[in-house]
Short mmCIF file of C-alpha atoms in Angstrom, two decimals:
data_model
loop_
_atom_site.label_atom_id
_atom_site.label_comp_id
_atom_site.label_asym_id
_atom_site.label_seq_id
_atom_site.Cartn_x
_atom_site.Cartn_y
_atom_site.Cartn_z
CA MET A 1 -5.89 -25.23 -8.92
CA GLY A 2 -6.30 -22.10 -11.03
CA MET A 3 -5.41 -18.49 -10.33
CA ARG A 4 -8.05 -15.94 -9.39
CA PHE A 5 -7.60 -12.21 -9.88
CA GLY A 6 -9.12 -9.14 -8.28
CA ILE A 7 -9.38 -5.48 -9.32
CA LEU A 8 -12.37 -4.43 -7.18
CA GLY A 9 -9.91 -2.88 -4.75
CA PRO A 10 -6.11 -3.14 -5.01
CA THR A 11 -4.93 -5.51 -7.75
CA GLU A 12 -4.47 -9.01 -6.38
CA ALA A 13 -3.82 -12.58 -7.48
CA ARG A 14 -4.97 -15.60 -5.49
CA PRO A 15 -3.73 -19.13 -6.23
CA GLY A 16 -7.07 -20.74 -5.39
CA GLY A 17 -6.86 -20.22 -1.64
CA ASP A 18 -7.02 -17.25 0.69
CA ARG A 19 -3.41 -16.15 0.24
CA THR A 20 -2.82 -13.06 -1.89
CA VAL A 21 0.40 -12.75 -3.88
CA PRO A 22 1.85 -9.44 -5.14
CA VAL A 23 1.35 -8.26 -8.72
CA GLY A 24 4.38 -6.20 -9.79
CA GLY A 25 4.66 -2.43 -10.01
CA PRO A 26 2.19 0.19 -11.27
CA GLY A 27 2.94 -0.44 -14.95
CA LEU A 28 2.41 -4.19 -14.72
CA ARG A 29 -0.71 -3.74 -12.57
CA ALA A 30 -2.16 -1.32 -15.12
CA LEU A 31 -1.56 -3.73 -18.03
CA LEU A 32 -2.95 -6.65 -16.04
CA GLY A 33 -5.97 -4.60 -14.97
CA LEU A 34 -6.80 -3.67 -18.56
CA LEU A 35 -6.54 -7.32 -19.63
CA LEU A 36 -8.60 -8.47 -16.62
CA LEU A 37 -11.43 -6.09 -17.50
CA ASN A 38 -11.66 -8.02 -20.76
CA ALA A 39 -10.89 -11.49 -19.43
CA GLY A 40 -11.07 -14.10 -22.16
CA ARG A 41 -11.42 -11.49 -24.93
CA VAL A 42 -8.88 -9.98 -27.29
CA VAL A 43 -7.76 -6.44 -26.47
CA THR A 44 -6.38 -4.73 -29.57
CA ILE A 45 -2.93 -3.16 -29.69
CA ASP A 46 -4.43 0.31 -30.25
CA ARG A 47 -6.76 -0.05 -27.28
CA LEU A 48 -3.93 -1.20 -25.03
CA ILE A 49 -1.74 1.72 -26.09
CA ASP A 50 -4.57 4.22 -25.58
CA GLY A 51 -5.44 2.71 -22.20
CA LEU A 52 -1.87 2.65 -20.90
CA TYR A 53 -0.35 5.79 -22.45
CA GLY A 54 -3.29 8.07 -23.20
CA ALA A 55 -3.79 10.49 -26.07
CA GLU A 56 -0.06 11.20 -26.48
CA PRO A 57 1.76 7.84 -26.48
CA PRO A 58 5.56 7.86 -26.50
CA ALA A 59 7.57 7.15 -29.62
CA GLY A 60 7.84 3.40 -30.13
CA ALA A 61 4.71 2.75 -28.06
CA THR A 62 4.18 -0.61 -29.76
CA ASN A 63 7.63 -1.79 -28.74
CA ALA A 64 7.10 -0.43 -25.22
CA LEU A 65 3.84 -2.38 -25.00
CA GLN A 66 5.54 -5.58 -26.14
CA ALA A 67 8.20 -5.09 -23.47
CA GLN A 68 5.50 -4.60 -20.81
CA VAL A 69 3.71 -7.74 -21.93
CA SER A 70 6.98 -9.68 -21.75
CA ARG A 71 7.63 -8.44 -18.20
CA LEU A 72 4.10 -9.32 -17.13
CA ARG A 73 4.48 -12.81 -18.56
CA GLN A 74 7.70 -13.25 -16.61
CA HIS A 75 6.07 -11.96 -13.44
CA LEU A 76 3.10 -14.33 -13.77
CA ALA A 77 5.47 -17.21 -14.52
CA SER A 78 7.38 -16.43 -11.32
CA LEU A 79 4.14 -16.72 -9.34
CA GLY A 80 3.68 -20.22 -10.72
CA ASP A 81 7.18 -21.12 -9.55
CA LEU A 82 6.51 -20.30 -5.90
CA GLY A 83 6.90 -23.58 -4.07
CA ASP A 84 3.95 -23.28 -1.68
CA LEU A 85 1.29 -22.44 -4.25
CA GLY A 86 0.82 -25.89 -5.69
CA ASP A 87 1.16 -26.90 -9.36
CA LEU A 88 -0.21 -23.89 -11.25
CA GLY A 89 1.71 -24.53 -14.46
CA ASP A 90 3.31 -21.71 -16.41
CA LEU A 91 1.12 -18.70 -15.61
CA GLY A 92 3.02 -16.69 -18.19
CA ASP A 93 1.12 -18.66 -20.83
CA LEU A 94 -2.11 -16.98 -19.69
CA ILE A 95 -1.24 -13.98 -21.91
CA VAL A 96 -1.91 -15.13 -25.47
CA ARG A 97 -0.76 -13.18 -28.53
CA GLU A 98 -3.52 -12.87 -31.12
CA PRO A 99 -3.37 -11.32 -34.62
CA ALA A 100 -5.12 -8.16 -33.41
CA GLY A 101 -3.73 -7.89 -29.89
CA TYR A 102 -3.51 -9.83 -26.63
CA ARG A 103 -5.92 -12.02 -24.68
CA LEU A 104 -5.77 -13.06 -21.05
CA ALA A 105 -6.80 -16.74 -21.16
CA VAL A 106 -8.75 -16.91 -17.92
CA ASP A 107 -12.38 -17.65 -17.17
CA PRO A 108 -14.23 -14.34 -16.56
CA ASP A 109 -15.64 -15.90 -13.38
CA ASP A 110 -12.07 -16.12 -12.05
CA VAL A 111 -11.88 -12.30 -12.12
CA ASP A 112 -13.91 -10.39 -9.55
CA ALA A 113 -15.11 -7.56 -11.83
CA PRO A 114 -16.69 -9.71 -14.60
CA ARG A 115 -18.05 -12.07 -11.93
CA PHE A 116 -19.60 -9.11 -10.12
CA GLU A 117 -21.24 -7.90 -13.33
CA ARG A 118 -22.68 -11.35 -14.07
CA LEU A 119 -24.10 -11.81 -10.57
CA ALA A 120 -25.51 -8.27 -10.52
CA THR A 121 -27.24 -8.83 -13.87
CA GLU A 122 -28.72 -12.14 -12.71
CA GLY A 123 -29.88 -10.48 -9.50
CA ARG A 124 -31.61 -7.70 -11.43
CA ARG A 125 -33.36 -10.28 -13.62
CA ALA A 126 -34.56 -12.21 -10.57
CA LEU A 127 -35.87 -9.00 -9.07
CA ASP A 128 -37.73 -8.10 -12.26
CA ALA A 129 -39.17 -11.61 -12.33
CA GLY A 130 -40.66 -11.13 -8.85
CA ASP A 131 -38.23 -13.38 -6.94
CA PRO A 132 -36.73 -11.08 -4.28
CA ALA A 133 -35.26 -13.92 -2.21
CA ARG A 134 -33.15 -15.23 -5.10
CA ALA A 135 -32.29 -11.67 -6.13
CA ALA A 136 -31.03 -10.87 -2.63
CA GLY A 137 -28.80 -13.94 -2.60
CA LEU A 138 -27.23 -13.13 -5.97
CA LEU A 139 -26.75 -9.44 -5.19
CA ASP A 140 -25.21 -10.23 -1.80
CA GLN A 141 -22.65 -12.42 -3.56
CA ALA A 142 -21.93 -9.71 -6.12
CA LEU A 143 -21.37 -6.94 -3.59
CA ALA A 144 -19.25 -9.14 -1.33
CA LEU A 145 -16.58 -9.21 -4.07
CA TRP A 146 -15.73 -5.54 -3.48
CA ARG A 147 -12.68 -4.82 -1.28
CA GLY A 148 -12.42 -1.09 -1.92
CA PRO A 149 -12.55 1.33 -4.88
CA ALA A 150 -12.10 -0.43 -8.22
CA LEU A 151 -8.58 -0.28 -9.69
CA ALA A 152 -7.48 1.40 -6.48
CA ASP A 153 -3.73 1.00 -7.03
CA VAL A 154 -3.59 2.15 -10.69
CA PRO A 155 -5.41 5.52 -10.48
CA ASP A 156 -2.95 7.23 -12.83
CA ALA A 157 -3.42 4.81 -15.74
CA PRO A 158 -5.36 6.66 -18.48
CA PHE A 159 -8.00 3.91 -18.77
CA ALA A 160 -8.61 3.62 -15.03
CA PRO A 161 -10.79 6.64 -14.08
CA ALA A 162 -13.54 5.90 -16.61
CA GLN A 163 -13.57 2.17 -15.82
CA ALA A 164 -13.53 2.80 -12.07
CA ALA A 165 -16.46 5.21 -12.43
CA ARG A 166 -18.39 2.69 -14.55
CA LEU A 167 -17.86 -0.10 -12.03
CA GLU A 168 -18.77 2.18 -9.12
CA GLU A 169 -22.04 3.10 -10.82
CA LEU A 170 -22.78 -0.60 -11.29
CA ARG A 171 -21.96 -1.20 -7.62
CA VAL A 172 -24.36 1.47 -6.39
CA SER A 173 -27.07 0.24 -8.78
CA ALA A 174 -26.60 -3.31 -7.50
CA ALA A 175 -26.85 -2.04 -3.92
CA GLU A 176 -30.11 -0.30 -4.85
CA ASP A 177 -31.41 -3.52 -6.43
CA LEU A 178 -30.52 -5.34 -3.21
CA ALA A 179 -32.39 -2.71 -1.21
CA ASP A 180 -35.48 -3.29 -3.35
CA ALA A 181 -35.21 -7.03 -2.76
CA CYS A 182 -34.80 -6.55 0.99
CA LEU A 183 -37.76 -4.17 1.14
CA ALA A 184 -39.86 -6.79 -0.62
CA LEU A 185 -38.73 -9.36 1.96
CA GLY A 186 -39.66 -7.12 4.90
CA ARG A 187 -36.07 -6.33 5.95
CA HIS A 188 -36.68 -2.58 6.10
CA ARG A 189 -35.28 -2.06 9.62
CA ASP A 190 -31.96 -3.71 8.76
CA LEU A 191 -31.72 -1.51 5.65
CA LEU A 192 -32.10 1.86 7.33
CA PRO A 193 -28.45 2.55 8.32
CA GLU A 194 -27.16 1.54 4.89
CA LEU A 195 -29.77 3.62 3.05
CA GLN A 196 -29.08 6.66 5.20
CA GLU A 197 -25.35 6.38 4.44
CA ARG A 198 -26.02 5.98 0.72
CA VAL A 199 -28.29 9.02 0.55
CA ALA A 200 -25.66 11.06 2.39
CA ALA A 201 -22.96 9.88 -0.04
CA HIS A 202 -25.15 10.25 -3.16
CA PRO A 203 -27.69 13.00 -2.39
CA LEU A 204 -28.88 13.24 -6.00
CA ARG A 205 -29.81 9.55 -6.36
CA GLU A 206 -33.59 9.67 -6.18
CA ARG A 207 -33.98 5.90 -6.24
CA SER A 208 -32.03 5.58 -2.98
CA ARG A 209 -34.08 8.38 -1.44
CA GLY A 210 -37.29 6.63 -2.44
CA GLN A 211 -36.06 3.41 -0.86
CA LEU A 212 -35.18 5.26 2.34
CA MET A 213 -38.67 6.78 2.41
CA ARG A 214 -40.26 3.36 1.96
CA ALA A 215 -38.09 1.80 4.67
CA LEU A 216 -38.84 4.60 7.13
CA TYR A 217 -42.56 4.35 6.44
CA ALA A 218 -42.50 0.56 6.89
CA ALA A 219 -40.65 1.06 10.18
CA GLY A 220 -43.47 3.29 11.44
CA ARG A 221 -41.63 6.60 10.87
CA PRO A 222 -43.70 8.39 8.21
CA ALA A 223 -42.73 11.90 9.38
CA GLU A 224 -39.06 11.10 8.76
CA ALA A 225 -39.97 9.67 5.35
CA LEU A 226 -41.64 12.98 4.45
CA ALA A 227 -38.58 14.88 5.71
CA VAL A 228 -36.38 12.85 3.33
CA TYR A 229 -38.57 14.02 0.45
CA ASP A 230 -38.42 17.65 1.56
CA ASP A 231 -34.63 17.43 1.72
CA ALA A 232 -34.54 15.87 -1.77
CA ARG A 233 -36.67 18.67 -3.15
CA ARG A 234 -34.31 21.27 -1.66
CA VAL A 235 -31.13 19.56 -2.84
CA LEU A 236 -32.41 19.02 -6.37
CA ALA A 237 -33.53 22.64 -6.62
CA ASP A 238 -30.19 23.96 -5.32
CA GLU A 239 -27.94 21.64 -7.33
CA LEU A 240 -29.86 21.13 -10.57
CA GLY A 241 -32.71 23.63 -10.57
CA ALA A 242 -35.05 20.65 -10.94
CA ASP A 243 -38.04 19.13 -9.16
CA PRO A 244 -38.16 15.55 -7.83
CA SER A 245 -38.94 12.88 -10.42
CA ALA A 246 -42.43 11.52 -10.92
CA GLU A 247 -41.36 8.26 -9.25
CA LEU A 248 -40.15 9.99 -6.08
CA ALA A 249 -43.21 12.26 -6.03
CA ALA A 250 -45.42 9.15 -6.25
CA ILE A 251 -43.75 7.64 -3.17
CA HIS A 252 -44.24 10.96 -1.36
CA LEU A 253 -47.94 10.92 -2.23
CA ALA A 254 -48.23 7.28 -1.15
CA VAL A 255 -46.74 8.16 2.27
CA LEU A 256 -49.15 11.07 2.63
CA ARG A 257 -52.09 8.78 1.82
CA SER A 258 -50.80 5.85 3.92
CA ASP A 259 -51.02 3.74 0.77
CA PRO A 260 -51.29 0.02 1.72
CA SER A 261 -48.78 -0.89 -0.98
CA LEU A 262 -46.07 0.66 1.24
CA ALA A 263 -46.91 -1.45 4.26
CA PRO A 264 -44.60 -4.40 5.01
CA VAL A 265 -46.00 -7.93 4.95
CA SER A 266 -45.22 -10.07 8.00
CA ALA A 267 -43.80 -13.19 6.41
CA ALA A 268 -41.52 -16.07 7.09
CA PRO A 269 -38.76 -16.90 4.60
CA GLY A 270 -40.32 -17.38 1.17
CA GLY A 271 -43.18 -14.97 1.82
CA ARG A 272 -45.20 -17.33 4.00
CA PRO A 273 -47.43 -15.72 6.67
CA VAL A 274 -46.23 -16.21 10.24
CA PRO A 275 -48.93 -17.41 12.69
CA LEU A 276 -48.26 -15.58 15.95
CA THR A 277 -50.08 -18.14 18.10
CA SER A 278 -51.05 -21.80 17.83
CA LEU A 279 -54.50 -22.62 16.43
CA VAL A 280 -56.63 -24.96 18.54
CA GLY A 281 -59.78 -26.86 17.55
CA ARG A 282 -59.79 -26.16 13.79
CA ASP A 283 -58.11 -29.32 12.50
CA ASP A 284 -61.14 -30.48 10.51
CA GLU A 285 -61.48 -27.14 8.76
CA LEU A 286 -57.76 -26.98 8.01
CA GLU A 287 -57.86 -30.48 6.54
CA ARG A 288 -60.83 -29.54 4.38
CA ILE A 289 -59.12 -26.37 3.16
CA GLY A 290 -55.99 -28.34 2.31
CA THR A 291 -58.06 -30.82 0.31
CA LEU A 292 -59.86 -28.04 -1.54
CA LEU A 293 -56.62 -26.24 -2.37
CA ALA A 294 -55.25 -29.47 -3.86
CA GLU A 295 -58.29 -29.80 -6.12
CA ALA A 296 -59.34 -26.24 -6.98
CA ARG A 297 -57.61 -23.03 -8.01
CA LEU A 298 -60.02 -20.84 -6.02
CA VAL A 299 -61.16 -21.44 -2.44
CA THR A 300 -63.34 -18.92 -0.58
CA LEU A 301 -63.77 -18.78 3.21
CA THR A 302 -67.06 -17.20 4.30
CA GLY A 303 -68.76 -16.66 7.63
CA PRO A 304 -69.97 -13.99 10.08
CA GLY A 305 -67.54 -11.38 11.33
CA GLY A 306 -65.39 -12.44 14.26
CA THR A 307 -65.46 -16.19 13.55
CA GLY A 308 -61.75 -16.35 12.79
CA LYS A 309 -61.67 -16.48 8.97
CA THR A 310 -58.41 -14.55 8.79
CA ARG A 311 -56.72 -16.69 11.45
CA LEU A 312 -57.86 -19.85 9.67
CA ALA A 313 -56.60 -18.55 6.32
CA VAL A 314 -53.22 -17.63 7.78
CA GLU A 315 -52.81 -21.09 9.35
CA ALA A 316 -53.85 -22.84 6.11
CA ALA A 317 -51.43 -20.68 4.12
CA ALA A 318 -48.62 -21.41 6.58
CA ARG A 319 -49.08 -25.11 5.87
CA TRP A 320 -48.98 -24.65 2.10
CA PRO A 321 -45.77 -26.19 0.68
CA GLY A 322 -45.17 -23.58 -2.03
CA GLU A 323 -44.84 -19.80 -2.22
CA VAL A 324 -47.50 -17.80 -0.36
CA CYS A 325 -48.42 -14.13 -0.48
CA LEU A 326 -50.87 -12.60 2.01
CA VAL A 327 -52.61 -9.43 0.79
CA GLU A 328 -54.31 -7.37 3.51
CA LEU A 329 -57.23 -5.46 1.95
CA ALA A 330 -58.79 -4.07 5.14
CA PRO A 331 -57.00 -0.66 4.89
CA LEU A 332 -58.36 0.00 1.38
CA THR A 333 -61.05 2.61 0.95
CA ASP A 334 -61.33 2.33 -2.83
CA GLY A 335 -61.77 -0.96 -4.65
CA ALA A 336 -59.71 0.37 -7.55
CA ASP A 337 -56.64 0.03 -5.29
CA VAL A 338 -56.92 -3.78 -5.02
CA PRO A 339 -54.46 -4.57 -7.87
CA GLN A 340 -51.93 -2.10 -6.48
CA ALA A 341 -52.22 -3.66 -3.02
CA VAL A 342 -51.46 -7.08 -4.53
CA LEU A 343 -48.45 -5.65 -6.35
CA GLY A 344 -47.14 -4.19 -3.12
CA ALA A 345 -47.62 -7.43 -1.20
CA LEU A 346 -45.76 -9.37 -3.90
CA GLY A 347 -42.87 -6.93 -3.67
CA LEU A 348 -42.94 -6.10 -7.36
CA ARG A 349 -40.80 -3.08 -8.19
CA GLU A 350 -42.54 0.12 -9.10
CA THR A 351 -40.30 0.44 -12.16
CA ALA A 352 -41.03 -3.05 -13.45
CA VAL A 353 -42.08 -3.18 -17.10
CA ALA A 354 -45.11 -5.28 -17.91
CA ILE A 355 -44.81 -7.87 -20.67
CA PRO A 356 -47.62 -7.30 -23.22
CA VAL A 357 -50.54 -9.59 -22.38
CA PRO A 358 -53.36 -10.12 -24.91
CA GLY A 359 -56.69 -8.80 -23.73
CA THR A 360 -55.20 -6.51 -21.08
CA ARG A 361 -54.67 -2.77 -21.27
CA GLN A 362 -50.96 -2.39 -21.93
CA GLY A 363 -48.32 -0.33 -20.22
CA ALA A 364 -46.31 -0.48 -17.02
CA ALA A 365 -48.88 1.86 -15.43
CA ASP A 366 -51.59 -0.85 -15.57
CA PRO A 367 -51.22 -2.89 -12.36
CA VAL A 368 -53.38 -5.76 -13.65
CA ALA A 369 -51.16 -6.19 -16.71
CA ARG A 370 -48.09 -6.16 -14.46
CA LEU A 371 -49.63 -8.76 -12.16
CA VAL A 372 -50.51 -11.05 -15.06
CA SER A 373 -47.03 -10.77 -16.58
CA ALA A 374 -45.38 -11.43 -13.20
CA LEU A 375 -47.58 -14.36 -12.17
CA THR A 376 -48.08 -16.18 -15.49
CA LEU A 377 -45.17 -18.54 -14.79
CA ARG A 378 -44.97 -18.08 -11.01
CA PRO A 379 -46.97 -20.61 -8.94
CA VAL A 380 -48.11 -18.88 -5.76
CA LEU A 381 -50.92 -19.17 -3.22
CA LEU A 382 -52.44 -15.68 -3.13
CA VAL A 383 -54.53 -14.92 -0.03
CA LEU A 384 -56.88 -11.92 -0.43
CA ASP A 385 -57.88 -11.16 3.15
CA ASN A 386 -60.71 -8.94 4.42
CA CYS A 387 -62.14 -8.26 0.99
CA GLU A 388 -65.83 -7.87 1.93
CA HIS A 389 -65.91 -4.09 1.37
CA VAL A 390 -64.15 -4.38 -2.00
CA VAL A 391 -65.55 -7.77 -2.95
CA GLU A 392 -66.54 -6.87 -6.52
CA GLU A 393 -63.10 -5.59 -7.42
CA ALA A 394 -61.37 -8.46 -5.60
CA ALA A 395 -63.53 -10.99 -7.44
CA ARG A 396 -62.86 -9.28 -10.76
CA LEU A 397 -59.09 -9.38 -10.18
CA ALA A 398 -59.19 -13.02 -9.04
CA ASP A 399 -61.14 -13.96 -12.16
CA ARG A 400 -58.64 -12.14 -14.39
CA LEU A 401 -55.62 -13.78 -12.74
CA LEU A 402 -57.15 -17.25 -12.79
CA ALA A 403 -58.00 -16.88 -16.48
CA ALA A 404 -54.55 -15.62 -17.50
CA CYS A 405 -52.09 -17.35 -15.16
#
């Protein structure tokens, strides 16, 4: 059983279980923390001296460093000798002398900070790829590793403030990524307390303010969403002499216009529509739709108004075994908004960058290009509902997606 280490909070060592064992005094914790930040990599002598002693190291700093390393080795070895921790071997051997410096021979995944960074990066990639459910799972794991401020018990070490600030920025960014994933999954009500706390703690973070506006709007509180924007405009003017960013202004405009891309999609886990009642007497039609979907990439339901096309489509989609996305087009007044409505229903981030697609106007501002890049390798049943009044634009978009994806 190997040893795990933690620096996202007070420095700790765990011998594979839940028990935490002490890690020396401030000097040893500082040296261990610097090595843990670079787990598995060589840290040069000069970098260690700068990190531990600052711009004015004492005379004989190299010898002092060697003495600290020796004491840390002895301390780690003593942890391995504790009788109730199992056979951990000689933990002092974890500190390896290299020609250029020292290396802590542990797997980065056995240290909470590198593990957090890996999970946060994977979560961001999943979010950018249009998979909010996977992103939420990864980001939840990443944020659960935090036990308090990073490097909390070595604040006086010269290297610590900059590294703690870097890790804190990554933590807040990961929390914002998680908020985007949760918004895409329709969890806006659960998010509200956390977003309100984050905006209060970080009043200049416009991304968090935009997320709070979106969550409030989705919860049926548009007036409060507009008040968040007004407060942002005041704070930015007072603190920075600046106006809100174009991204935050766009969310403000979307709230004012009741843009359908801001509306939440009622969905079961995986994005599947949730039938609110049972459907009676349509078994033959459902069987026919299922057969058609297995054979064709485009199926159209037609019929007079009031005959239950939407209800039939929702039931058929609920029975589909793969990913489903329901796009409600009834609120649209302009057919040009159809691609943006699909983007919103899919939960694609407003800051996502489109991959260049031949034959499509390029740029992240082109919603069709973003849809093509997001859906090219993503099998999904896309339900365009109530499209009669924007049928030409809906048909044009469907044709483009079917041709490219």
